[in-house]
PDB file of N, CA and C in Angstrom:
ATOM      1  N   UNK A  29     113.020 128.113 101.248  1.00 58.00           N
ATOM      2  CA  UNK A  29     112.374 129.080 100.434  1.00 58.00           C
ATOM      3  C   UNK A  29     111.803 130.317 100.537  1.00 58.00           C
ATOM      4  N   UNK A  30     111.996 131.349  99.944  1.00 72.00           N
ATOM      5  CA  UNK A  30     111.782 132.675 100.289  1.00 72.00           C
ATOM      6  C   UNK A  30     110.202 132.806 100.134  1.00 72.00           C
ATOM      7  N   UNK A  31     109.605 133.659 100.851  1.00 90.00           N
ATOM      8  CA  UNK A  31     108.112 133.985 100.807  1.00 90.00           C
ATOM      9  C   UNK A  31     108.111 135.388  99.950  1.00 90.00           C
ATOM     10  N   UNK A  32     107.802 135.388  98.816  1.00 92.00           N
ATOM     11  CA  UNK A  32     108.104 136.608  98.134  1.00 92.00           C
ATOM     12  C   UNK A  32     107.090 137.516  98.508  1.00 92.00           C
ATOM     13  N   UNK A  33     105.703 137.313  98.564  1.00 93.00           N
ATOM     14  CA  UNK A  33     104.462 137.824  99.052  1.00 93.00           C
ATOM     15  C   UNK A  33     104.717 138.534 100.317  1.00 93.00           C
ATOM     16  N   UNK A  34     105.273 137.784 101.351  1.00 94.00           N
ATOM     17  CA  UNK A  34     105.591 138.393 102.523  1.00 94.00           C
ATOM     18  C   UNK A  34     106.613 139.589 102.651  1.00 94.00           C
ATOM     19  N   UNK A  35     107.710 139.269 101.505  1.00 95.00           N
ATOM     20  CA  UNK A  35     108.822 140.029 101.624  1.00 95.00           C
ATOM     21  C   UNK A  35     108.584 141.498 100.848  1.00 95.00           C
ATOM     22  N   UNK A  36     107.327 141.209  99.950  1.00 96.00           N
ATOM     23  CA  UNK A  36     106.758 142.652  99.218  1.00 96.00           C
ATOM     24  C   UNK A  36     105.945 143.415  99.991  1.00 96.00           C
ATOM     25  N   UNK A  37     105.228 142.507 100.964  1.00 96.00           N
ATOM     26  CA  UNK A  37     104.274 143.231 102.003  1.00 96.00           C
ATOM     27  C   UNK A  37     104.949 143.992 103.045  1.00 96.00           C
ATOM     28  N   UNK A  38     106.057 143.538 103.523  1.00 97.00           N
ATOM     29  CA  UNK A  38     106.887 144.002 104.635  1.00 97.00           C
ATOM     30  C   UNK A  38     107.543 145.309 103.951  1.00 97.00           C
ATOM     31  N   UNK A  39     108.089 145.308 102.758  1.00 97.00           N
ATOM     32  CA  UNK A  39     108.860 146.290 102.306  1.00 97.00           C
ATOM     33  C   UNK A  39     107.590 147.339 101.809  1.00 97.00           C
ATOM     34  N   UNK A  40     106.494 147.070 101.353  1.00 97.00           N
ATOM     35  CA  UNK A  40     105.527 148.210 101.151  1.00 97.00           C
ATOM     36  C   UNK A  40     105.123 148.925 102.522  1.00 97.00           C
ATOM     37  N   UNK A  41     104.867 147.940 103.434  1.00 98.00           N
ATOM     38  CA  UNK A  41     104.554 148.642 104.656  1.00 98.00           C
ATOM     39  C   UNK A  41     105.643 149.290 105.380  1.00 98.00           C
ATOM     40  N   UNK A  42     106.890 149.164 105.234  1.00 98.00           N
ATOM     41  CA  UNK A  42     107.805 150.045 105.708  1.00 98.00           C
ATOM     42  C   UNK A  42     108.007 151.405 105.062  1.00 98.00           C
ATOM     43  N   UNK A  43     107.994 151.205 103.703  1.00 98.00           N
ATOM     44  CA  UNK A  43     107.850 152.719 102.981  1.00 98.00           C
ATOM     45  C   UNK A  43     106.588 153.333 103.349  1.00 98.00           C
ATOM     46  N   UNK A  44     105.488 152.681 103.662  1.00 98.00           N
ATOM     47  CA  UNK A  44     104.376 153.563 103.900  1.00 98.00           C
ATOM     48  C   UNK A  44     104.524 154.006 105.456  1.00 98.00           C
ATOM     49  N   UNK A  45     105.089 153.396 106.523  1.00 98.00           N
ATOM     50  CA  UNK A  45     105.375 153.800 107.542  1.00 98.00           C
ATOM     51  C   UNK A  45     106.479 155.137 107.343  1.00 98.00           C
ATOM     52  N   UNK A  46     107.337 154.972 106.806  1.00 98.00           N
ATOM     53  CA  UNK A  46     108.550 155.710 106.452  1.00 98.00           C
ATOM     54  C   UNK A  46     107.850 157.275 106.040  1.00 98.00           C
ATOM     55  N   UNK A  47     107.044 157.021 105.152  1.00 98.00           N
ATOM     56  CA  UNK A  47     106.166 158.177 104.604  1.00 98.00           C
ATOM     57  C   UNK A  47     105.273 158.685 105.456  1.00 98.00           C
ATOM     58  N   UNK A  48     104.645 158.159 106.360  1.00 98.00           N
ATOM     59  CA  UNK A  48     103.970 158.916 107.399  1.00 98.00           C
ATOM     60  C   UNK A  48     104.805 159.522 108.605  1.00 98.00           C
ATOM     61  N   UNK A  49     105.934 158.837 108.777  1.00 98.00           N
ATOM     62  CA  UNK A  49     106.673 159.150 109.846  1.00 98.00           C
ATOM     63  C   UNK A  49     107.227 160.762 109.387  1.00 98.00           C
ATOM     64  N   UNK A  50     107.659 160.545 108.095  1.00 98.00           N
ATOM     65  CA  UNK A  50     108.459 161.779 107.560  1.00 98.00           C
ATOM     66  C   UNK A  50     107.259 163.017 107.415  1.00 98.00           C
ATOM     67  N   UNK A  51     106.157 162.788 107.156  1.00 98.00           N
ATOM     68  CA  UNK A  51     104.984 163.730 106.864  1.00 98.00           C
ATOM     69  C   UNK A  51     104.798 164.384 108.230  1.00 98.00           C
ATOM     70  N   UNK A  52     104.998 163.749 109.228  1.00 98.00           N
ATOM     71  CA  UNK A  52     104.698 164.109 110.654  1.00 98.00           C
ATOM     72  C   UNK A  52     105.974 164.721 111.115  1.00 98.00           C
ATOM     73  N   UNK A  53     107.011 164.787 110.353  1.00 98.00           N
ATOM     74  CA  UNK A  53     108.297 165.545 110.643  1.00 98.00           C
ATOM     75  C   UNK A  53     108.767 164.982 112.093  1.00 98.00           C
ATOM     76  N   UNK A  54     108.891 163.479 112.153  1.00 98.00           N
ATOM     77  CA  UNK A  54     109.175 162.796 113.130  1.00 98.00           C
ATOM     78  C   UNK A  54     110.335 161.862 112.814  1.00 98.00           C
ATOM     79  N   UNK A  55     111.494 162.054 113.500  1.00 98.00           N
ATOM     80  CA  UNK A  55     112.445 161.048 112.963  1.00 98.00           C
ATOM     81  C   UNK A  55     112.544 159.778 113.761  1.00 98.00           C
ATOM     82  N   UNK A  56     113.163 158.905 113.265  1.00 98.00           N
ATOM     83  CA  UNK A  56     113.144 157.643 113.675  1.00 98.00           C
ATOM     84  C   UNK A  56     113.546 157.564 115.134  1.00 98.00           C
ATOM     85  N   UNK A  57     114.585 158.477 115.489  1.00 98.00           N
ATOM     86  CA  UNK A  57     115.053 158.505 116.936  1.00 98.00           C
ATOM     87  C   UNK A  57     113.844 158.980 117.747  1.00 98.00           C
ATOM     88  N   UNK A  58     112.849 159.795 117.548  1.00 98.00           N
ATOM     89  CA  UNK A  58     111.943 160.394 118.304  1.00 98.00           C
ATOM     90  C   UNK A  58     110.702 159.380 118.285  1.00 98.00           C
ATOM     91  N   UNK A  59     110.471 158.611 117.287  1.00 98.00           N
ATOM     92  CA  UNK A  59     109.552 157.489 117.241  1.00 98.00           C
ATOM     93  C   UNK A  59     110.126 156.475 118.161  1.00 98.00           C
ATOM     94  N   UNK A  60     111.115 156.191 118.229  1.00 98.00           N
ATOM     95  CA  UNK A  60     111.725 155.217 119.153  1.00 98.00           C
ATOM     96  C   UNK A  60     111.647 155.588 120.566  1.00 98.00           C
ATOM     97  N   UNK A  61     111.886 156.855 120.791  1.00 98.00           N
ATOM     98  CA  UNK A  61     111.887 157.435 122.210  1.00 98.00           C
ATOM     99  C   UNK A  61     110.213 157.377 122.355  1.00 98.00           C
ATOM    100  N   UNK A  62     109.341 157.816 121.710  1.00 98.00           N
ATOM    101  CA  UNK A  62     107.946 157.767 122.162  1.00 98.00           C
ATOM    102  C   UNK A  62     107.216 156.673 122.142  1.00 98.00           C
ATOM    103  N   UNK A  63     107.729 155.627 121.509  1.00 98.00           N
ATOM    104  CA  UNK A  63     107.157 154.164 121.628  1.00 98.00           C
ATOM    105  C   UNK A  63     107.766 153.183 122.472  1.00 98.00           C
ATOM    106  N   UNK A  64     109.184 153.497 122.713  1.00 98.00           N
ATOM    107  CA  UNK A  64     109.550 152.451 123.465  1.00 98.00           C
ATOM    108  C   UNK A  64     110.353 151.482 122.790  1.00 98.00           C
ATOM    109  N   UNK A  65     110.310 151.528 121.392  1.00 98.00           N
ATOM    110  CA  UNK A  65     110.723 150.495 120.564  1.00 98.00           C
ATOM    111  C   UNK A  65     112.154 150.732 120.123  1.00 98.00           C
ATOM    112  N   UNK A  66     113.074 149.912 120.127  1.00 98.00           N
ATOM    113  CA  UNK A  66     114.437 150.195 119.847  1.00 98.00           C
ATOM    114  C   UNK A  66     114.548 150.758 118.538  1.00 98.00           C
ATOM    115  N   UNK A  67     115.440 151.786 118.398  1.00 98.00           N
ATOM    116  CA  UNK A  67     115.737 152.320 117.169  1.00 98.00           C
ATOM    117  C   UNK A  67     116.092 151.327 116.074  1.00 98.00           C
ATOM    118  N   UNK A  68     116.928 150.468 116.245  1.00 98.00           N
ATOM    119  CA  UNK A  68     117.352 149.549 115.182  1.00 98.00           C
ATOM    120  C   UNK A  68     116.058 149.050 114.629  1.00 98.00           C
ATOM    121  N   UNK A  69     115.171 148.568 115.781  1.00 98.00           N
ATOM    122  CA  UNK A  69     113.818 148.046 115.293  1.00 98.00           C
ATOM    123  C   UNK A  69     112.977 148.798 114.263  1.00 98.00           C
ATOM    124  N   UNK A  70     112.832 150.147 114.761  1.00 98.00           N
ATOM    125  CA  UNK A  70     112.113 151.134 113.784  1.00 98.00           C
ATOM    126  C   UNK A  70     112.825 151.303 112.397  1.00 98.00           C
ATOM    127  N   UNK A  71     114.009 151.221 112.384  1.00 98.00           N
ATOM    128  CA  UNK A  71     114.873 151.023 110.982  1.00 98.00           C
ATOM    129  C   UNK A  71     114.621 149.851 110.247  1.00 98.00           C
ATOM    130  N   UNK A  72     114.545 148.690 111.004  1.00 98.00           N
ATOM    131  CA  UNK A  72     114.580 147.481 110.487  1.00 98.00           C
ATOM    132  C   UNK A  72     112.995 147.295 109.721  1.00 98.00           C
ATOM    133  N   UNK A  73     111.979 147.860 110.578  1.00 98.00           N
ATOM    134  CA  UNK A  73     110.773 147.748 110.031  1.00 98.00           C
ATOM    135  C   UNK A  73     110.553 148.558 108.898  1.00 98.00           C
ATOM    136  N   UNK A  74     111.105 149.829 108.762  1.00 98.00           N
ATOM    137  CA  UNK A  74     111.047 150.808 107.406  1.00 98.00           C
ATOM    138  C   UNK A  74     111.627 150.344 106.388  1.00 98.00           C
ATOM    139  N   UNK A  75     112.701 149.546 106.475  1.00 98.00           N
ATOM    140  CA  UNK A  75     113.355 149.034 105.435  1.00 98.00           C
ATOM    141  C   UNK A  75     112.829 147.630 104.885  1.00 98.00           C
ATOM    142  N   UNK A  76     111.730 147.295 105.402  1.00 97.00           N
ATOM    143  CA  UNK A  76     111.010 145.838 105.216  1.00 97.00           C
ATOM    144  C   UNK A  76     111.808 144.780 105.593  1.00 97.00           C
ATOM    145  N   UNK A  77     112.418 144.714 106.844  1.00 96.00           N
ATOM    146  CA  UNK A  77     113.303 143.677 107.269  1.00 96.00           C
ATOM    147  C   UNK A  77     112.638 142.740 108.232  1.00 96.00           C
ATOM    148  N   UNK A  78     111.966 143.577 108.972  1.00 97.00           N
ATOM    149  CA  UNK A  78     111.323 142.770 110.294  1.00 97.00           C
ATOM    150  C   UNK A  78     109.886 143.110 110.096  1.00 97.00           C
ATOM    151  N   UNK A  79     109.210 142.173 110.568  1.00 97.00           N
ATOM    152  CA  UNK A  79     107.635 142.303 110.830  1.00 97.00           C
ATOM    153  C   UNK A  79     107.437 142.425 112.557  1.00 97.00           C
ATOM    154  N   UNK A  80     106.661 143.470 112.631  1.00 96.00           N
ATOM    155  CA  UNK A  80     106.406 143.862 113.987  1.00 96.00           C
ATOM    156  C   UNK A  80     105.184 143.293 114.323  1.00 96.00           C
ATOM    157  N   UNK A  81     105.005 143.522 115.873  1.00 97.00           N
ATOM    158  CA  UNK A  81     103.851 142.929 116.390  1.00 97.00           C
ATOM    159  C   UNK A  81     102.765 143.732 116.104  1.00 97.00           C
ATOM    160  N   UNK A  82     101.621 143.424 116.509  1.00 97.00           N
ATOM    161  CA  UNK A  82     100.384 144.109 116.312  1.00 97.00           C
ATOM    162  C   UNK A  82     100.449 145.293 117.430  1.00 97.00           C
ATOM    163  N   UNK A  83     100.843 144.787 118.499  1.00 98.00           N
ATOM    164  CA  UNK A  83     101.072 145.700 119.661  1.00 98.00           C
ATOM    165  C   UNK A  83     102.011 146.852 119.298  1.00 98.00           C
ATOM    166  N   UNK A  84     103.045 146.500 118.869  1.00 98.00           N
ATOM    167  CA  UNK A  84     104.199 147.632 118.427  1.00 98.00           C
ATOM    168  C   UNK A  84     103.339 148.497 117.221  1.00 98.00           C
ATOM    169  N   UNK A  85     102.800 148.045 116.098  1.00 98.00           N
ATOM    170  CA  UNK A  85     101.996 148.652 115.268  1.00 98.00           C
ATOM    171  C   UNK A  85     101.061 149.771 115.940  1.00 98.00           C
ATOM    172  N   UNK A  86     100.527 149.231 116.954  1.00 98.00           N
ATOM    173  CA  UNK A  86      99.632 150.178 117.655  1.00 98.00           C
ATOM    174  C   UNK A  86     100.328 151.256 118.498  1.00 98.00           C
ATOM    175  N   UNK A  87     101.292 151.169 119.120  1.00 98.00           N
ATOM    176  CA  UNK A  87     102.059 152.000 119.725  1.00 98.00           C
ATOM    177  C   UNK A  87     102.648 152.909 118.794  1.00 98.00           C
ATOM    178  N   UNK A  88     103.131 152.407 117.412  1.00 98.00           N
ATOM    179  CA  UNK A  88     103.529 153.428 116.448  1.00 98.00           C
ATOM    180  C   UNK A  88     102.517 154.351 116.112  1.00 98.00           C
ATOM    181  N   UNK A  89     101.276 153.920 115.603  1.00 98.00           N
ATOM    182  CA  UNK A  89     100.090 154.501 115.453  1.00 98.00           C
ATOM    183  C   UNK A  89      99.776 155.777 116.415  1.00 98.00           C
ATOM    184  N   UNK A  90      99.795 155.297 117.699  1.00 98.00           N
ATOM    185  CA  UNK A  90      99.654 156.221 118.895  1.00 98.00           C
ATOM    186  C   UNK A  90     100.516 157.336 118.757  1.00 98.00           C
ATOM    187  N   UNK A  91     101.841 157.056 118.620  1.00 98.00           N
ATOM    188  CA  UNK A  91     102.922 157.989 118.465  1.00 98.00           C
ATOM    189  C   UNK A  91     102.984 158.864 117.596  1.00 98.00           C
ATOM    190  N   UNK A  92     102.181 158.282 116.617  1.00 98.00           N
ATOM    191  CA  UNK A  92     102.227 159.301 115.400  1.00 98.00           C
ATOM    192  C   UNK A  92     100.918 160.282 114.991  1.00 98.00           C
ATOM    193  N   UNK A  93     100.184 159.877 116.053  1.00 98.00           N
ATOM    194  CA  UNK A  93      98.755 160.316 116.327  1.00 98.00           C
ATOM    195  C   UNK A  93      97.946 160.213 115.176  1.00 98.00           C
ATOM    196  N   UNK A  94      97.884 158.988 114.621  1.00 98.00           N
ATOM    197  CA  UNK A  94      97.149 158.465 113.355  1.00 98.00           C
ATOM    198  C   UNK A  94      96.203 157.277 114.002  1.00 98.00           C
ATOM    199  N   UNK A  95      94.978 157.026 113.275  1.00 98.00           N
ATOM    200  CA  UNK A  95      94.286 155.858 113.620  1.00 98.00           C
ATOM    201  C   UNK A  95      95.265 154.529 113.243  1.00 98.00           C
ATOM    202  N   UNK A  96      94.997 153.459 113.940  1.00 97.00           N
ATOM    203  CA  UNK A  96      95.696 152.262 113.727  1.00 97.00           C
ATOM    204  C   UNK A  96      95.422 151.835 112.133  1.00 97.00           C
ATOM    205  N   UNK A  97      94.482 151.913 112.001  1.00 97.00           N
ATOM    206  CA  UNK A  97      93.995 151.522 110.385  1.00 97.00           C
ATOM    207  C   UNK A  97      94.889 152.231 109.541  1.00 97.00           C
ATOM    208  N   UNK A  98      95.363 153.259 109.736  1.00 97.00           N
ATOM    209  CA  UNK A  98      95.948 153.975 108.552  1.00 97.00           C
ATOM    210  C   UNK A  98      97.101 153.488 108.272  1.00 97.00           C
ATOM    211  N   UNK A  99      97.739 152.655 109.349  1.00 96.00           N
ATOM    212  CA  UNK A  99      99.131 152.133 109.224  1.00 96.00           C
ATOM    213  C   UNK A  99      99.027 150.861 108.237  1.00 96.00           C
ATOM    214  N   UNK A 100      97.664 150.537 107.850  1.00 94.00           N
ATOM    215  CA  UNK A 100      97.513 149.342 107.034  1.00 94.00           C
ATOM    216  C   UNK A 100      96.719 149.843 105.827  1.00 94.00           C
ATOM    217  N   UNK A 101      96.727 150.783 105.565  1.00 95.00           N
ATOM    218  CA  UNK A 101      96.046 151.479 104.412  1.00 95.00           C
ATOM    219  C   UNK A 101      96.909 151.727 103.201  1.00 95.00           C
ATOM    220  N   UNK A 102      97.133 150.793 102.695  1.00 92.00           N
ATOM    221  CA  UNK A 102      98.126 150.766 101.351  1.00 92.00           C
ATOM    222  C   UNK A 102      98.016 149.556 100.611  1.00 92.00           C
ATOM    223  N   UNK A 103      98.227 149.452  99.372  1.00 91.00           N
ATOM    224  CA  UNK A 103      98.207 148.313  98.597  1.00 91.00           C
ATOM    225  C   UNK A 103      99.565 147.805  98.235  1.00 91.00           C
ATOM    226  N   UNK A 104      99.469 146.411  98.005  1.00 85.00           N
ATOM    227  CA  UNK A 104     100.799 145.725  97.773  1.00 85.00           C
ATOM    228  C   UNK A 104     100.952 145.595  96.350  1.00 85.00           C
TER     229      UNK A 104
END
């Protein structure tokens, strides 16, 4: 059975992350390089397909030069 709430959360998180990244004018490739996270992983997170670990979210926030909490500052 699909978990609709989880799917909606992941999709919304991915859109939020993508907006932040684009506002910073950072490509997915550059974010991948800066974090050491595979490019395909970054892409799947932004499309709401993959749930990342807390540590990877921390690495992304650090690479984007934003507070970790900003990654989670969105409404579902």
